[in-house]
MMTF fields as JSON, N, C-alpha, C and O atoms, coordinates in Angstrom:
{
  "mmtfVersion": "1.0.0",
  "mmtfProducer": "UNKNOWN",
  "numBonds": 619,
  "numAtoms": 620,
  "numGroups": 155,
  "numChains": 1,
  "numModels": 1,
  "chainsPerModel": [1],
  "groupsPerChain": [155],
  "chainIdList": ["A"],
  "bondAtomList": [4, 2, 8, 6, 12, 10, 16, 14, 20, 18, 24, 22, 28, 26, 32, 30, 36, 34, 40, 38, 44, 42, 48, 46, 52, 50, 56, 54, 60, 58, 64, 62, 68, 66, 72, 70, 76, 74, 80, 78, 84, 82, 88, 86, 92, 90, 96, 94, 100, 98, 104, 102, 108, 106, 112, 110, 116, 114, 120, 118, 124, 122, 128, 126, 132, 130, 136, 134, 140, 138, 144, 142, 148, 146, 152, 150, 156, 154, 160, 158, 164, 162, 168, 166, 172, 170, 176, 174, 180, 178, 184, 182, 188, 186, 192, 190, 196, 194, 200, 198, 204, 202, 208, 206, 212, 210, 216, 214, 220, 218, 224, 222, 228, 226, 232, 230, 236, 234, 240, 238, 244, 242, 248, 246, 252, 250, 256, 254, 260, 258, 264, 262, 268, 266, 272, 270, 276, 274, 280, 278, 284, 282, 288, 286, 292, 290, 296, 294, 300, 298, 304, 302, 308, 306, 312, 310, 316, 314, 320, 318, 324, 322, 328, 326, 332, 330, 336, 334, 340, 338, 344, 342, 348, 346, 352, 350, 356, 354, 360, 358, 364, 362, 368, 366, 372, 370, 376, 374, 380, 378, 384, 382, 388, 386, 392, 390, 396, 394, 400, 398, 404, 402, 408, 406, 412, 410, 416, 414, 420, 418, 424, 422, 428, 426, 432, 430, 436, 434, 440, 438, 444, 442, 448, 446, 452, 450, 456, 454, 460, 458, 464, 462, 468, 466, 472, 470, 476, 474, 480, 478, 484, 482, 488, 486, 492, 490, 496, 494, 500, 498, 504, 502, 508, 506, 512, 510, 516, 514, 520, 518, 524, 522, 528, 526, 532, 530, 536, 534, 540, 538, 544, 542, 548, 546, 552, 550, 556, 554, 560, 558, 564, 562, 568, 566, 572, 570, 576, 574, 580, 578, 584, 582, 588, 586, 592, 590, 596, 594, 600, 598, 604, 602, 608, 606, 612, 610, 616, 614],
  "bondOrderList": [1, 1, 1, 1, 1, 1, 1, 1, 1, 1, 1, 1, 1, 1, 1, 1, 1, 1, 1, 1, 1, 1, 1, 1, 1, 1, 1, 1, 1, 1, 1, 1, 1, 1, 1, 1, 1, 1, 1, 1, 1, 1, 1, 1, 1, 1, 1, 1, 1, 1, 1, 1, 1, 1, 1, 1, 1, 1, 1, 1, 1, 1, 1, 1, 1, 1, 1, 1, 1, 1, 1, 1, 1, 1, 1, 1, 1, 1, 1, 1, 1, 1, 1, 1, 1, 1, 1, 1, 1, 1, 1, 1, 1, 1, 1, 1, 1, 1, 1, 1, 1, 1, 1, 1, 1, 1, 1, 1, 1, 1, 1, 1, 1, 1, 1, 1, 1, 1, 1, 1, 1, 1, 1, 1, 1, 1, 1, 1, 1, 1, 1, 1, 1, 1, 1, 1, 1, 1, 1, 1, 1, 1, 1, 1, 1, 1, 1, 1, 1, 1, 1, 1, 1, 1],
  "groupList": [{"groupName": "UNK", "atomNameList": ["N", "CA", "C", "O"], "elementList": ["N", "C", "C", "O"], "formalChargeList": [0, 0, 0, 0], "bondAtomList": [1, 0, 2, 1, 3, 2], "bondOrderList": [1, 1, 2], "singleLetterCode": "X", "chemCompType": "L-PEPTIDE LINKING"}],
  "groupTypeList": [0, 0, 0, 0, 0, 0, 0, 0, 0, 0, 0, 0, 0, 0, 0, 0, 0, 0, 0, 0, 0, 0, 0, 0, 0, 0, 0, 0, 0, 0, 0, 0, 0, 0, 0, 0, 0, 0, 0, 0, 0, 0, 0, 0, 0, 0, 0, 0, 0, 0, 0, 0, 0, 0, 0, 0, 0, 0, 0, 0, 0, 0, 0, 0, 0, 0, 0, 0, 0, 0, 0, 0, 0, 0, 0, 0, 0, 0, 0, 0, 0, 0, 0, 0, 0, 0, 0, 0, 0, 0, 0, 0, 0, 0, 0, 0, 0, 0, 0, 0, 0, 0, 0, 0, 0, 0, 0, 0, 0, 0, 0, 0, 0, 0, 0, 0, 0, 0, 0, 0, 0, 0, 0, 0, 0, 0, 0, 0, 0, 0, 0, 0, 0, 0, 0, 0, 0, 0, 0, 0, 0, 0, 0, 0, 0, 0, 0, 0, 0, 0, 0, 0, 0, 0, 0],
  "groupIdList": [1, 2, 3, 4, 5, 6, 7, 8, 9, 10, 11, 12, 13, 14, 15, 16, 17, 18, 19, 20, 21, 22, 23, 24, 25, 26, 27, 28, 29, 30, 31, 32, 33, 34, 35, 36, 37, 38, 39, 40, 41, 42, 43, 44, 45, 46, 47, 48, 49, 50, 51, 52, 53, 54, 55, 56, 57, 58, 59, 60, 61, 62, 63, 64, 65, 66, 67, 68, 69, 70, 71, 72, 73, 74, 75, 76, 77, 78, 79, 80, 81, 82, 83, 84, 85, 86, 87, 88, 89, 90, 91, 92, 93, 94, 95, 96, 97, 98, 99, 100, 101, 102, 103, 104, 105, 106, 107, 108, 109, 110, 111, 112, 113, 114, 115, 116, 117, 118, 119, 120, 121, 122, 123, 124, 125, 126, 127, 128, 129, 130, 131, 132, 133, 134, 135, 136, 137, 138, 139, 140, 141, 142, 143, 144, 145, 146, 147, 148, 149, 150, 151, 152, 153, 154, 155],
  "secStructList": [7, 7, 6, 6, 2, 2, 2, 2, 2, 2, 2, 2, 2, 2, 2, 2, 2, 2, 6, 7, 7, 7, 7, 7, 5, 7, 1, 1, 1, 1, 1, 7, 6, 6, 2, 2, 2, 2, 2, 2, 2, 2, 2, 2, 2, 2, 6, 6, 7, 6, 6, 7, 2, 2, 2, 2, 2, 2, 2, 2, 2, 6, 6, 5, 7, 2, 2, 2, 2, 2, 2, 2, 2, 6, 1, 7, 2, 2, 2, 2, 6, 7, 2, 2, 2, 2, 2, 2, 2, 2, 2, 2, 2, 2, 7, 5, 7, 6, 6, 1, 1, 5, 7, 7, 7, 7, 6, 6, 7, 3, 3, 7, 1, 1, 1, 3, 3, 7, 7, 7, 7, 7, 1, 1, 2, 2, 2, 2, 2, 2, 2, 2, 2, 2, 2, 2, 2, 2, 2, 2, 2, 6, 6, 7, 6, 6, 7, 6, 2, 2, 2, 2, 2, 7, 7],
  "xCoordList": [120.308, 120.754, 122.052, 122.286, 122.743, 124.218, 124.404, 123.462, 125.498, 125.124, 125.483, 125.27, 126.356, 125.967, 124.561, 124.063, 123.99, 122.757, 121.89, 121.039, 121.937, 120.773, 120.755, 119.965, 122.246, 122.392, 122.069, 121.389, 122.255, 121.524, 120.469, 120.054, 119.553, 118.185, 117.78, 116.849, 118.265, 118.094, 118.361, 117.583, 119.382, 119.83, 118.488, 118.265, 117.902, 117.139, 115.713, 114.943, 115.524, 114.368, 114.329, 113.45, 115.317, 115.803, 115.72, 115.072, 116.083, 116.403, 114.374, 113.544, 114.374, 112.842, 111.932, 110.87, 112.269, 111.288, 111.607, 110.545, 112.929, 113.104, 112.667, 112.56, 112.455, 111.741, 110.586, 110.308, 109.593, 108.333, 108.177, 108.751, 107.644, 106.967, 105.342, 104.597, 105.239, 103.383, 103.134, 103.98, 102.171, 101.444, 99.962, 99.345, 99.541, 98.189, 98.116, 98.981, 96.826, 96.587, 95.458, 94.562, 95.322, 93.687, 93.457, 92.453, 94.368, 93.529, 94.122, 94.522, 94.207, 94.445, 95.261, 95.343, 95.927, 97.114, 98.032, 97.635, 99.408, 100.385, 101.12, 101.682, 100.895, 101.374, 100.27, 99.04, 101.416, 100.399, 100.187, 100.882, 98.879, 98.445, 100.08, 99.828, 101.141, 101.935, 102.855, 103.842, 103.033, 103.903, 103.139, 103.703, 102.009, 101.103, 101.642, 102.085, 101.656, 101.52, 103.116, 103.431, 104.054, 105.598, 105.892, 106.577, 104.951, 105.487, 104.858, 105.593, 104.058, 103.413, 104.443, 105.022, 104.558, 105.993, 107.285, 107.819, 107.667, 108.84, 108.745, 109.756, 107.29, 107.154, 107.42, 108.111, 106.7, 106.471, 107.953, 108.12, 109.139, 110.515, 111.043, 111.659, 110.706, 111.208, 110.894, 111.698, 109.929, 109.241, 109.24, 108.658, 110.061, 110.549, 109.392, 109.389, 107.736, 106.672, 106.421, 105.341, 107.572, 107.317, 106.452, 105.419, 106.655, 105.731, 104.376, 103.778, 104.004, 102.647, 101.835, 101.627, 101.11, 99.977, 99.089, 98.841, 98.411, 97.715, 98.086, 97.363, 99.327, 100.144, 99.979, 99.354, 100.577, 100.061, 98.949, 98.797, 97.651, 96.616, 95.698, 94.916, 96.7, 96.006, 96.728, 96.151, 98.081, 98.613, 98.515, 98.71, 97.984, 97.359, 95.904, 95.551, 95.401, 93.573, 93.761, 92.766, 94.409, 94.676, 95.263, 95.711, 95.396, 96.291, 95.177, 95.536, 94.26, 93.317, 92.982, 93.106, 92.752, 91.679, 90.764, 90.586, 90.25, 89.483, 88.131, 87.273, 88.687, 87.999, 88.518, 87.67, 89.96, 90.451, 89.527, 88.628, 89.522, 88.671, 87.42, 86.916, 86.625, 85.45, 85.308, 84.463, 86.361, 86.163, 86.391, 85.772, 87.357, 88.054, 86.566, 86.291, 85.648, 85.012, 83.596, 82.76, 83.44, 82.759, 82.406, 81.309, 83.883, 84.59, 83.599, 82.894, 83.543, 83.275, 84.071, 85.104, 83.482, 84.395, 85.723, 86.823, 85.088, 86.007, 87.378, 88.474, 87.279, 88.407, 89.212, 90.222, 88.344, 88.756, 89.957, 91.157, 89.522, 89.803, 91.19, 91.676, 91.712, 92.6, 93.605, 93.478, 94.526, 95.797, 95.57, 94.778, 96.118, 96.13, 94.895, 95.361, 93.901, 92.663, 92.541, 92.311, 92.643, 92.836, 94.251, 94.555, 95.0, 95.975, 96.111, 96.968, 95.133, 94.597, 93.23, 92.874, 92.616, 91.257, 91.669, 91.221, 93.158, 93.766, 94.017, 93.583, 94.695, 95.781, 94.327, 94.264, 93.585, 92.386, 91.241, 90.636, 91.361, 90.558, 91.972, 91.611, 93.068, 93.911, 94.611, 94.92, 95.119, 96.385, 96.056, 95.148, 96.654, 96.417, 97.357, 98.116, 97.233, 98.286, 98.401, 97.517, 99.644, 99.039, 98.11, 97.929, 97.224, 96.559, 95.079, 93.954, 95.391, 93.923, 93.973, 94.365, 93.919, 93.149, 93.438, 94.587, 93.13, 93.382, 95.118, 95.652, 95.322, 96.527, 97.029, 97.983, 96.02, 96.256, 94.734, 93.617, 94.895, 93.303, 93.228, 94.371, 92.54, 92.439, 92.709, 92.8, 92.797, 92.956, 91.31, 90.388, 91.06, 90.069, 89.276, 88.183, 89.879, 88.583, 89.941, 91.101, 89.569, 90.02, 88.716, 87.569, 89.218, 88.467, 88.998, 89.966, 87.767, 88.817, 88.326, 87.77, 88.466, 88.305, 87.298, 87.018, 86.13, 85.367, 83.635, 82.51, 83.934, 83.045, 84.092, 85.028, 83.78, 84.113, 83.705, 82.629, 85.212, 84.657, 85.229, 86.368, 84.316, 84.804, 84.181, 83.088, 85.485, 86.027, 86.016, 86.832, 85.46, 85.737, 85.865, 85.051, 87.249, 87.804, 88.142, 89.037, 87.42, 87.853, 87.361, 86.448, 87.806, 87.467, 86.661, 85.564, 86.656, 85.814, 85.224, 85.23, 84.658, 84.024, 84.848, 84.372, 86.172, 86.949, 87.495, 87.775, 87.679, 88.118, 87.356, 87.775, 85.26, 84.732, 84.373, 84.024, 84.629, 84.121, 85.365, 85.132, 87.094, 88.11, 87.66, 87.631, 87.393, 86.402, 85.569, 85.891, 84.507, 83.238, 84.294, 84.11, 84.907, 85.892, 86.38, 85.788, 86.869, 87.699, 86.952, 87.39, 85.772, 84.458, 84.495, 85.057, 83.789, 83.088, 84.23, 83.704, 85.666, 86.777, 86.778, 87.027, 86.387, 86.264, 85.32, 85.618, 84.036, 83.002, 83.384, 82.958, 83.753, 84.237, 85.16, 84.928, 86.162, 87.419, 86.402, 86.861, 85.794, 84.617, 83.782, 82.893, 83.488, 82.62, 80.921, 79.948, 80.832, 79.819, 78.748, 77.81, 79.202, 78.577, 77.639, 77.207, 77.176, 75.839, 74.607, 73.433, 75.459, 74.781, 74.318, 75.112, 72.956, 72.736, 72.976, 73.394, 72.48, 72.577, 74.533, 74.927, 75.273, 76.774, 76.97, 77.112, 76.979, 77.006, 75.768, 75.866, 75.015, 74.054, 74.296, 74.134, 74.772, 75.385, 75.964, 75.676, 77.512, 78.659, 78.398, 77.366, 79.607, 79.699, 80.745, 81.368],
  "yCoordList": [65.056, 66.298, 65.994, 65.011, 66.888, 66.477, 66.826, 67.554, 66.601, 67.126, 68.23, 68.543, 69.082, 70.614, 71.013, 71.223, 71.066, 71.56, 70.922, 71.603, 69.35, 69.017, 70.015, 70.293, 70.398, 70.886, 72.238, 72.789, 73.189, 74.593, 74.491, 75.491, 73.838, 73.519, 73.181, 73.877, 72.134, 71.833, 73.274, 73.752, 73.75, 75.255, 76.571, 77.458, 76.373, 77.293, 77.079, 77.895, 75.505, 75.349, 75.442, 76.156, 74.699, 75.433, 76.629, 76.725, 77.674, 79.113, 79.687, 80.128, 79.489, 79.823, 79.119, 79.67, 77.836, 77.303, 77.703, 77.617, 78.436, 78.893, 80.533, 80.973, 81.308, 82.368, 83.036, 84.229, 81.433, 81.632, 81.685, 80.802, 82.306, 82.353, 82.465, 83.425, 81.504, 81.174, 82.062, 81.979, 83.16, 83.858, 84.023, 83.744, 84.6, 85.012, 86.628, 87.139, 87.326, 88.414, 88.14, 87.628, 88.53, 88.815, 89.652, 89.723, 90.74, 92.344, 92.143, 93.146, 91.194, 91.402, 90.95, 91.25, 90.154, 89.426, 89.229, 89.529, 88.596, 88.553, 90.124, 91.131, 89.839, 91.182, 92.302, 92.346, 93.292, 94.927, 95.105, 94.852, 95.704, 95.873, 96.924, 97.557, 96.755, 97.483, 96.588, 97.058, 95.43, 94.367, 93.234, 92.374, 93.566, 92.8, 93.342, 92.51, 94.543, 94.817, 94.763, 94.013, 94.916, 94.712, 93.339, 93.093, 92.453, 90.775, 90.894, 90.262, 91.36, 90.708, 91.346, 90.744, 92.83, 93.189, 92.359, 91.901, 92.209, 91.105, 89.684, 89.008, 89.141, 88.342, 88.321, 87.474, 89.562, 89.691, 89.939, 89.844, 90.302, 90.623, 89.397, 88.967, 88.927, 87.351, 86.452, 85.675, 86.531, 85.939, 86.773, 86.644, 87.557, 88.798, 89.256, 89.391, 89.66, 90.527, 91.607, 92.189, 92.073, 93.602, 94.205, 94.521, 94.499, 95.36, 94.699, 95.194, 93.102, 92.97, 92.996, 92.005, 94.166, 94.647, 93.353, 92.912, 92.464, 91.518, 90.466, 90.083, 89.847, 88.871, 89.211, 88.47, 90.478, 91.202, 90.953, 90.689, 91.03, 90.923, 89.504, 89.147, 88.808, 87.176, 86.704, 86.068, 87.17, 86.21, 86.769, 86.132, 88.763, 88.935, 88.259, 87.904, 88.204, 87.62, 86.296, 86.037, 85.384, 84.099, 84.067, 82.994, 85.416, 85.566, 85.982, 85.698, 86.456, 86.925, 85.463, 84.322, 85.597, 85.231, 85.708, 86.911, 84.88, 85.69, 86.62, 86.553, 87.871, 89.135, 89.547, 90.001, 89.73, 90.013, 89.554, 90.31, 88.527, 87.449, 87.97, 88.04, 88.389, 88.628, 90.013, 90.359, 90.761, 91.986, 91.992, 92.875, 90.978, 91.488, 91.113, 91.625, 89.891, 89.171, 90.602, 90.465, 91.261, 92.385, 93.22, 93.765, 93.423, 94.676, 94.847, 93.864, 95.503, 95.428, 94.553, 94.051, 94.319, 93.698, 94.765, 94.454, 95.951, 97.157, 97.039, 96.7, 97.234, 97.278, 95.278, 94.922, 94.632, 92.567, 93.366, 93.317, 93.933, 93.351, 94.534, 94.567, 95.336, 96.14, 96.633, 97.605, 95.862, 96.127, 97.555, 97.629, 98.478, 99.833, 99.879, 99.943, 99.872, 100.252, 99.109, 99.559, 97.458, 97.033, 97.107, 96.291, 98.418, 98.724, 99.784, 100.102, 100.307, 101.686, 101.67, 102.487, 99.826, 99.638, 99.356, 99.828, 97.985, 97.786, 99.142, 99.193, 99.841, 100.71, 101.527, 101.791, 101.75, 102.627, 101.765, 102.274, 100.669, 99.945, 99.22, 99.073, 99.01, 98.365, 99.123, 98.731, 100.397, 101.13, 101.848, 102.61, 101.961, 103.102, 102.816, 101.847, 104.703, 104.978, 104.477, 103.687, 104.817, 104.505, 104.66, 103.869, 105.892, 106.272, 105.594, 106.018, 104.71, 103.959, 105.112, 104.319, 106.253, 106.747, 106.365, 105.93, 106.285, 106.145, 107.158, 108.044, 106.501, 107.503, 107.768, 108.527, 106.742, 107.1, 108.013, 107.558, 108.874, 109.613, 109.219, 109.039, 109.115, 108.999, 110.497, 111.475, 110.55, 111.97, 112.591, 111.777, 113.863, 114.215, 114.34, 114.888, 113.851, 113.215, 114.049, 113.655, 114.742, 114.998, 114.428, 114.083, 114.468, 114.103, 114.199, 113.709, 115.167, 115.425, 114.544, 113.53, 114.814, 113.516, 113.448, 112.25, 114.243, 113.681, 113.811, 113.462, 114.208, 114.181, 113.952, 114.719, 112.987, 113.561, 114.879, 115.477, 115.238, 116.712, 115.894, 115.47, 115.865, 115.646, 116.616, 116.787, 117.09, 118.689, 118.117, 117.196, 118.257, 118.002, 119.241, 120.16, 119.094, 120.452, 120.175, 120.846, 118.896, 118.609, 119.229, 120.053, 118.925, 120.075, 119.51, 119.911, 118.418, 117.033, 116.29, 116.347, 115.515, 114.365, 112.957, 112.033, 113.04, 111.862, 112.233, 111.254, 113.721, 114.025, 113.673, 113.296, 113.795, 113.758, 111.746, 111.356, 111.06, 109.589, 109.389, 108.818, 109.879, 109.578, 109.641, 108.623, 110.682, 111.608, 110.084, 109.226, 110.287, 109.447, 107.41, 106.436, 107.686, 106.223, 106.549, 106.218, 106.839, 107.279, 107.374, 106.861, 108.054, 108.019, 106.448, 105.892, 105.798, 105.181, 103.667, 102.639, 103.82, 103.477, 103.444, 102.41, 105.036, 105.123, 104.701, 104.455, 104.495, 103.715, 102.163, 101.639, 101.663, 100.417, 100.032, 99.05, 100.976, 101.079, 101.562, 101.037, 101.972, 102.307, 101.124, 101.683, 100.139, 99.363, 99.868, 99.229, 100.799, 101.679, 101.405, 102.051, 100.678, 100.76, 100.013, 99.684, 99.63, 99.446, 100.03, 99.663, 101.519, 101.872, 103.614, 104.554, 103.645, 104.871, 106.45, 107.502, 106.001, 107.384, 107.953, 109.115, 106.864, 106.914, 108.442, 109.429, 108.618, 109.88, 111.191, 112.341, 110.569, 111.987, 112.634, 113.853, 112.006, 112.141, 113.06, 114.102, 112.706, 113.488, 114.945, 115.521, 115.509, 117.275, 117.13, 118.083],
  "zCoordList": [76.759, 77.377, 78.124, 78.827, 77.876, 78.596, 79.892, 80.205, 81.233, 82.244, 82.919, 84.091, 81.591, 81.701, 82.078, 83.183, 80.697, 80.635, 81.443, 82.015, 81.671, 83.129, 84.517, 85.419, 84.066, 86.129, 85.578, 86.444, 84.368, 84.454, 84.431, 85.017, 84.089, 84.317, 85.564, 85.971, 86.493, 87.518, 88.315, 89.141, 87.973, 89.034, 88.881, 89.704, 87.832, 87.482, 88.0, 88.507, 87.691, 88.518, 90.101, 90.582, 91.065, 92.164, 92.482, 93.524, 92.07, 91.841, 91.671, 92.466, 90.837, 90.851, 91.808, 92.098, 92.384, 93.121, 94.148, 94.763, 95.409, 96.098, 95.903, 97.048, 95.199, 94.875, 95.036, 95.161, 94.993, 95.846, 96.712, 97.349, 97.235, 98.594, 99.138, 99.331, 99.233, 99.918, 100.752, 101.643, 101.014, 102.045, 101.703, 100.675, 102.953, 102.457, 103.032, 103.742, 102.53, 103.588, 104.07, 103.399, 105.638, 106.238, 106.725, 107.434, 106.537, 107.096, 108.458, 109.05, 108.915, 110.56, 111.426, 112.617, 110.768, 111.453, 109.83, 108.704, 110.266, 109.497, 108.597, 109.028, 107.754, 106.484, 106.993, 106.946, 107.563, 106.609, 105.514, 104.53, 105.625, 104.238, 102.91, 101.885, 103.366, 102.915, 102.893, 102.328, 103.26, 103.422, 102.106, 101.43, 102.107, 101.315, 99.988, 99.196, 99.674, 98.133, 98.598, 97.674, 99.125, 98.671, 97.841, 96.848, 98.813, 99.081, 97.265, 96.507, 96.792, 95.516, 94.483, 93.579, 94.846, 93.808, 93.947, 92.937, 94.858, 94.997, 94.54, 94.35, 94.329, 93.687, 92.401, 91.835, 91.74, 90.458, 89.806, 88.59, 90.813, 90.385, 90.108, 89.133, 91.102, 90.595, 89.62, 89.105, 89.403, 88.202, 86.752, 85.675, 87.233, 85.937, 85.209, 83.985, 86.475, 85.702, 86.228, 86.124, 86.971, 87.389, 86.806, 87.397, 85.559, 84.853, 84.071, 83.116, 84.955, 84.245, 85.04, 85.74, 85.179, 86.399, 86.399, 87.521, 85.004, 85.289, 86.057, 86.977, 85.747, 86.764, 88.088, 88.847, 88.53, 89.991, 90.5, 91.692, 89.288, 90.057, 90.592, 91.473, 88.884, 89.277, 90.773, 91.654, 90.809, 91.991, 93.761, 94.796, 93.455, 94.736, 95.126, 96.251, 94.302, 94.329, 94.699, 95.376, 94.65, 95.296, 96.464, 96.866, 97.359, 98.176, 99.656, 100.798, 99.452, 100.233, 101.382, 100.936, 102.19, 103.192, 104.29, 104.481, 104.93, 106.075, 105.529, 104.649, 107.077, 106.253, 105.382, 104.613, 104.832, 103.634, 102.953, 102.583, 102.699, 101.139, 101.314, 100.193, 102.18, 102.088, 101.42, 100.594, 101.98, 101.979, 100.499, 99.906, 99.559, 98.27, 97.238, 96.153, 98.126, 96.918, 97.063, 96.169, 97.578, 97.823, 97.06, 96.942, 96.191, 95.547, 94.067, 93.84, 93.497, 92.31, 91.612, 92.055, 90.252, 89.336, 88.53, 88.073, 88.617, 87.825, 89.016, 88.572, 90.0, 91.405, 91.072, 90.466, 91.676, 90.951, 89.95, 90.221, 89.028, 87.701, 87.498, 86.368, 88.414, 88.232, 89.276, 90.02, 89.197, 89.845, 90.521, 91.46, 90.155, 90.246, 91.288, 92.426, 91.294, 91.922, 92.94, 94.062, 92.887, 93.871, 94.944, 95.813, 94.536, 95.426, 96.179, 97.003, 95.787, 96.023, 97.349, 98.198, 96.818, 97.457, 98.929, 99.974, 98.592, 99.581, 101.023, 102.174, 100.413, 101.217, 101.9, 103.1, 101.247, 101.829, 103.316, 104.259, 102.967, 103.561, 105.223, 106.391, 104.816, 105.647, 106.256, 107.382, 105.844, 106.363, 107.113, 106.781, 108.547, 109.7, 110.066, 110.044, 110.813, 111.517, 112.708, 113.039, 113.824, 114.973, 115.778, 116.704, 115.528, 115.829, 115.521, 115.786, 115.041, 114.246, 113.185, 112.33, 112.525, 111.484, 110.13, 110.213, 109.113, 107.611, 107.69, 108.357, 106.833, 106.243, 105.261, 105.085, 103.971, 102.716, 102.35, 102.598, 101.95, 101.514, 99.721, 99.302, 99.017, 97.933, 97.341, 98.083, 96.264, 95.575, 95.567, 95.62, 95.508, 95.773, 97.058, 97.201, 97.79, 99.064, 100.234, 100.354, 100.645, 102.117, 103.36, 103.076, 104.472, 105.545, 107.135, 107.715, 107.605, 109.174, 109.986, 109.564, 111.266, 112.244, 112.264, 112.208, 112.331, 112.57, 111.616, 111.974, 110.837, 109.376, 107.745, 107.521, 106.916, 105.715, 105.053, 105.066, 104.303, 103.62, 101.965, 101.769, 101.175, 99.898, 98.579, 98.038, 98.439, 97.334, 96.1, 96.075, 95.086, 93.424, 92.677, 92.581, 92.061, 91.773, 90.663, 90.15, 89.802, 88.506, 87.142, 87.098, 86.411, 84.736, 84.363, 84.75, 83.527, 82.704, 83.542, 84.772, 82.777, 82.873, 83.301, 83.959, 82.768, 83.131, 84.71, 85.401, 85.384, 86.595, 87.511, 88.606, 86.978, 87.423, 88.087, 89.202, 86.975, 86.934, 87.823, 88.888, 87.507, 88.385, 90.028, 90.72, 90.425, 91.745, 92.379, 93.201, 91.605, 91.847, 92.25, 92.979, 91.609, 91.662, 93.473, 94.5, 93.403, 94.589, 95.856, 96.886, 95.807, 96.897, 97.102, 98.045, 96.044, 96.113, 96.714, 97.141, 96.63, 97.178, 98.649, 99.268, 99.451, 100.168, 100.883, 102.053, 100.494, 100.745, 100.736, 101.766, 100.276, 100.288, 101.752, 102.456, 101.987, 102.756, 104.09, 105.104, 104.247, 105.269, 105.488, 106.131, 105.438, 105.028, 104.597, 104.999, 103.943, 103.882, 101.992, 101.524, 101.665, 100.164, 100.085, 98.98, 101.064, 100.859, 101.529, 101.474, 102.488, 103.458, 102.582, 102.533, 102.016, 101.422, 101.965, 101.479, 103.215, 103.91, 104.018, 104.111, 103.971, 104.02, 103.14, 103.862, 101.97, 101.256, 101.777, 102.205, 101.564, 102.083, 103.157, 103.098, 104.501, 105.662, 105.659, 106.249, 104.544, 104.465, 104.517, 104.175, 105.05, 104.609, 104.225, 103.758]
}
């Protein structure tokens, strides 16, 4: 190899090895849960997989600790296993306002201060399983899915 090409190689590996960046999340210190999913897209830019939701998801899932990690190994495998929905699981379970309250609502699910109200206003069967996803999100983001009365409760 000549020492052109050693040093573009050398520059590239440089270049990519300064690119990484080591973090973790724990729900409670360091990254907001909104700093969390940036840091993994900015990863994924760098590593030129913006657009591979699986990459996203292998290299957020190694990223967890704490109660994070507890909270992620919790999850279903359908939520594990999907970008999209573990970003969705994230933001529901981590994000508040100043106020302490939630501030992302899932689609379907409204909720006032002080009871859930959850509306299904869907056509099918796929609006309906979408719906039932999203609860059961919220149940998660509540720490509530294993608590039965959690839904019956609701109004």
């Amino acid at each position: 190899m000549n020492s052109d090409a050693s040093r573009l190689l050398l520059s590239k590996l440089v270049t990519s090895a300064c690119l990484i960046v080591e973090f973790v999340f724990t729900g409670s210190e360091g990254f907001t849960c909104h700093q969390f999913i940036r840091a993994i897209r900015e990863q994924a830019l760098n590593a030129g997989k913006q657009r591979d939701n699986q990459w996203m998801l292998d290299y957020a899932s190694v990223r967890f600790d704490g109660e994070a990690l507890e909270w992620f190994e919790a999850l279903e495998d359908e939520i594990q296993n999907d970008w999209t929905l573990l970003r969705r699981a994230i933001l529901a379970r981590y994000s508040v306002s100043p106020g302490g309250e939630s501030v992302n609502r899932p689609q379907g699910l409204q909720e006032t201060r002080n009871s859930p109200v959850f509306t299904f206003t869907g056509k099918d069967k796929d609006e309906c399983a979408a719906f039932v996803r999203e609860i059961r999100l919220k149940a998660f983001a509540d720490g509530k899915e294993a608590d039965p009365d959690w839904m019956r409760n609701a109004k």
